[in-house]
C-alpha cells in the first residue's frame, strides 16, 4: 500500500511562521516529491470549536484565511485534497467508537492536553477556573485519531506538540485491531528535521509561537509588519553594548535564522552587515554566530538581516495570496470539492470499522446471516 498523508490546522487565526516551519513547508515538499499516493489537508473547524464553542464566527471567518494561506504557501488542489473537518460526519462516528478504547486517566496524562488546559485557564484547581474543561476539548486527541485513521494515513507531518496525539492514535489503532481485527493503519509522525522548527518560539521569546498567545509573525503580514515585529523581538538581555559578547542559544532571533536562513541569503542580503562603525563579510550563519559570541556585532544588523530573510520567504506567498483573494469562489470550490472527496474516503473506512465491529447489520449478506442465527436461537424453521 502507498504512503498517505493526513495533517491540518485549526481555523482559529491566520497561519504563522511556526506553522510554516513546523509542518506547512514540509507538506509542500512532500506534495511535490510525488512519493505519496494521497495527501489530505484538513481545516479542523470541529476541533477549533472544542475551545471556541461560544465563538463560532471566529472559526467560520478563519476557514478561508487558512485555505488562502495553504494555497499561497504552495499546497496545490490538483495534488492535495484540501477539506473542512465538519463536512465529514463519518469522523464523529469514528470518534464515538474510539472513545470506548481510551481511558479518562490516559487522556489526563497527555502532556499537550495538560499544557493546553493550563494555558486556556480550564484547569479545575487553578484560580482561573471559570468554566472548567469542555468535555469535547478533553477528548480532542480521540477525534484526532479519527481524523488520521479515517484516511488510513501512514504519515503525519507536524510540530513536536503533536507527538502525544500521534502516539495516542497509534495506541487506539493497536487496541482496535487487536479487539476487532485489523481494519486500521498505524500512523507515524514526521517531525521537522531542523531542531529550531520543532517548536518555533514566539516573537516574545515564549516557548511556542501560537495564535492564542498573540506572539506571531503571520504568513500574510506585510513586509513592514514583519520588519516592525522583528525590530521588537527580544535577543540576549546580556548583550547591552555592541562590543559585548552575545549569547546565541535561547536567542529567538537566531532561532528564526536557524529555521529560515539559507546560504543564498548571504549573497542577497549580505549588505545588512555593512555599517558606519563596522562591516562584516559573512558567508554562513555559523560565521554570524561566531562573531556575535565574540562581540562587536550589533542586534540591529542581525535583525535587519532576519527581516530580509523572512520577507524573502514570505513575498512569493503574499503575491499568490493577493491573486487568490481576488478569486474567493474558486477557493471555496476547492474546499467543497475536497470535502466531497475526503468524505467518500472516510465513509469507506467507517464501513470497514463497522464491519470489523460487526455492527454493519444491514449490509448485503449480513442481514441474512443475522436472521439465520437468531432464528436458530428461537427454534424457528427456516
Ligand atoms: P491554537 O493556539 O489555536 O492551538 P496553534 O498556533 O497552536 O493554534 P495549531 O492549529 O494547533 O496551531 O497547529 C497546527 C500545526 O502547526 C501542528 O502541526 C503544530 O505542530 C504546528 N505548529 C503550531 N505552532 C507551531 C510552532 N510554534 N512551531 C512549530 N510547529 C507549530
Ligand atoms: Mg495548537
XYZ file of C-alpha atoms in Angstrom, residues 81-247:
167
model
C -7.161 17.191 -1.072
C -7.992 20.284 0.996
C -11.130 19.836 3.086
C -13.190 21.042 6.046
C -13.402 18.646 9.007
C -17.057 19.216 9.959
C -18.189 18.287 6.428
C -17.112 14.723 7.159
C -19.700 13.468 9.638
C -18.126 9.984 9.495
C -15.321 11.413 11.649
C -17.676 11.934 14.591
C -18.922 8.361 14.315
C -15.372 7.035 14.407
C -14.619 9.263 17.406
C -17.604 7.839 19.246
C -16.418 4.251 18.757
C -12.793 5.071 19.644
C -13.898 6.736 22.894
C -14.502 3.245 24.300
C -10.879 2.316 23.686
C -9.321 5.163 25.710
C -9.464 5.801 29.451
C -10.038 9.152 31.136
C -6.768 8.572 33.007
C -4.848 8.094 29.757
C -6.215 11.365 28.380
C -5.305 13.146 31.596
C -1.701 12.038 31.135
C -1.428 13.521 27.611
C 1.211 16.258 28.090
C -0.044 18.508 25.268
C -3.624 18.392 26.542
C -2.382 19.092 30.081
C -0.404 22.095 28.893
C -3.233 23.447 26.748
C -5.782 23.094 29.562
C -3.481 25.137 31.737
C -2.794 27.710 29.025
C -6.514 28.225 28.429
C -7.309 28.564 32.126
C -9.589 25.477 32.069
C -7.708 23.909 34.975
C -10.103 22.869 37.745
C -7.813 23.635 40.638
C -6.439 26.908 39.245
C -7.776 30.305 40.224
C -8.672 30.938 36.617
C -11.279 28.220 36.833
C -14.362 29.880 35.462
C -15.801 27.172 33.332
C -13.679 24.029 33.679
C -12.557 21.905 30.739
C -15.124 21.278 27.981
C -15.552 17.512 27.512
C -15.117 17.951 23.763
C -11.784 19.660 24.269
C -10.614 16.972 26.679
C -11.449 14.335 24.074
C -9.905 16.044 21.064
C -6.961 13.598 20.893
C -9.542 10.886 20.213
C -11.145 12.898 17.450
C -7.677 13.460 16.032
C -7.220 9.681 15.971
C -10.437 9.523 13.943
C -9.123 12.160 11.515
C -5.854 10.330 10.967
C -7.247 6.804 10.700
C -10.241 7.762 8.545
C -7.824 8.394 5.693
C -5.614 5.388 6.533
C -2.792 7.887 6.904
C 0.700 6.483 7.261
C 2.382 9.846 7.764
C 1.506 12.948 9.791
C 3.865 15.893 9.178
C 3.510 18.085 12.290
C 5.318 20.006 15.020
C 6.568 18.498 18.263
C 3.366 19.347 20.183
C 1.569 16.758 18.059
C 3.749 13.838 19.128
C 1.475 12.798 22.036
C -1.545 12.939 19.676
C 0.005 10.600 17.143
C 1.139 8.280 19.940
C -2.424 8.223 21.278
C -3.664 7.411 17.774
C -1.212 4.519 17.499
C -2.484 3.099 20.788
C -6.088 3.353 19.606
C -5.202 1.609 16.331
C -3.424 -1.234 18.149
C -6.308 -1.645 20.572
C -8.912 -1.567 17.806
C -7.039 -4.027 15.607
C -6.462 -6.455 18.475
C -10.072 -6.361 19.688
C -11.944 -6.233 16.366
C -9.444 -7.346 13.742
C -7.027 -5.418 11.511
C -9.031 -2.574 9.964
C -6.866 0.445 10.853
C -3.408 1.694 9.868
C -0.825 2.830 12.449
C 0.487 6.286 11.513
C 3.875 7.869 12.111
C 4.630 11.496 12.890
C 7.070 13.247 10.579
C 8.818 15.902 12.662
C 10.850 18.739 11.134
C 14.485 17.693 10.665
C 15.719 21.091 11.807
C 15.598 21.342 15.638
C 14.670 25.061 15.503
C 11.459 24.119 13.710
C 10.134 21.549 16.173
C 8.516 24.237 18.281
C 9.266 27.714 16.984
C 9.192 30.247 19.849
C 7.058 33.396 19.712
C 8.394 36.888 18.979
C 8.142 37.476 22.751
C 10.591 34.607 23.321
C 7.846 32.408 24.824
C 8.212 28.673 24.246
C 5.767 28.444 21.319
C 4.561 30.803 18.655
C 0.818 30.350 18.955
C -2.256 32.114 17.646
C -3.681 32.010 21.168
C -0.658 33.811 22.631
C -0.573 36.725 20.166
C 3.187 36.385 19.574
C 3.104 35.538 15.885
C 4.534 36.630 12.587
C 1.795 35.725 10.112
C 2.456 34.431 6.619
C 0.212 37.230 5.355
C 1.895 40.061 7.312
C 3.166 42.868 5.098
C 6.911 43.456 4.703
C 6.601 46.492 7.012
C 4.750 44.471 9.663
C 7.458 41.810 9.558
C 10.177 44.445 9.935
C 8.374 46.062 12.893
C 7.801 42.716 14.642
C 11.415 41.657 14.169
C 12.604 45.031 15.480
C 10.615 44.488 18.681
C 11.993 40.996 19.345
C 13.980 40.083 22.435
C 17.569 38.999 21.886
C 20.146 38.287 24.580
C 19.359 40.519 27.583
C 23.073 40.461 28.495
C 24.079 41.916 25.118
C 23.879 45.581 26.133
C 26.759 47.087 24.169
C 27.570 46.097 20.605
C 31.063 45.146 21.814
C 29.711 42.751 24.485
C 29.889 39.020 23.751
C 26.368 37.790 22.936
C 24.538 34.535 23.529
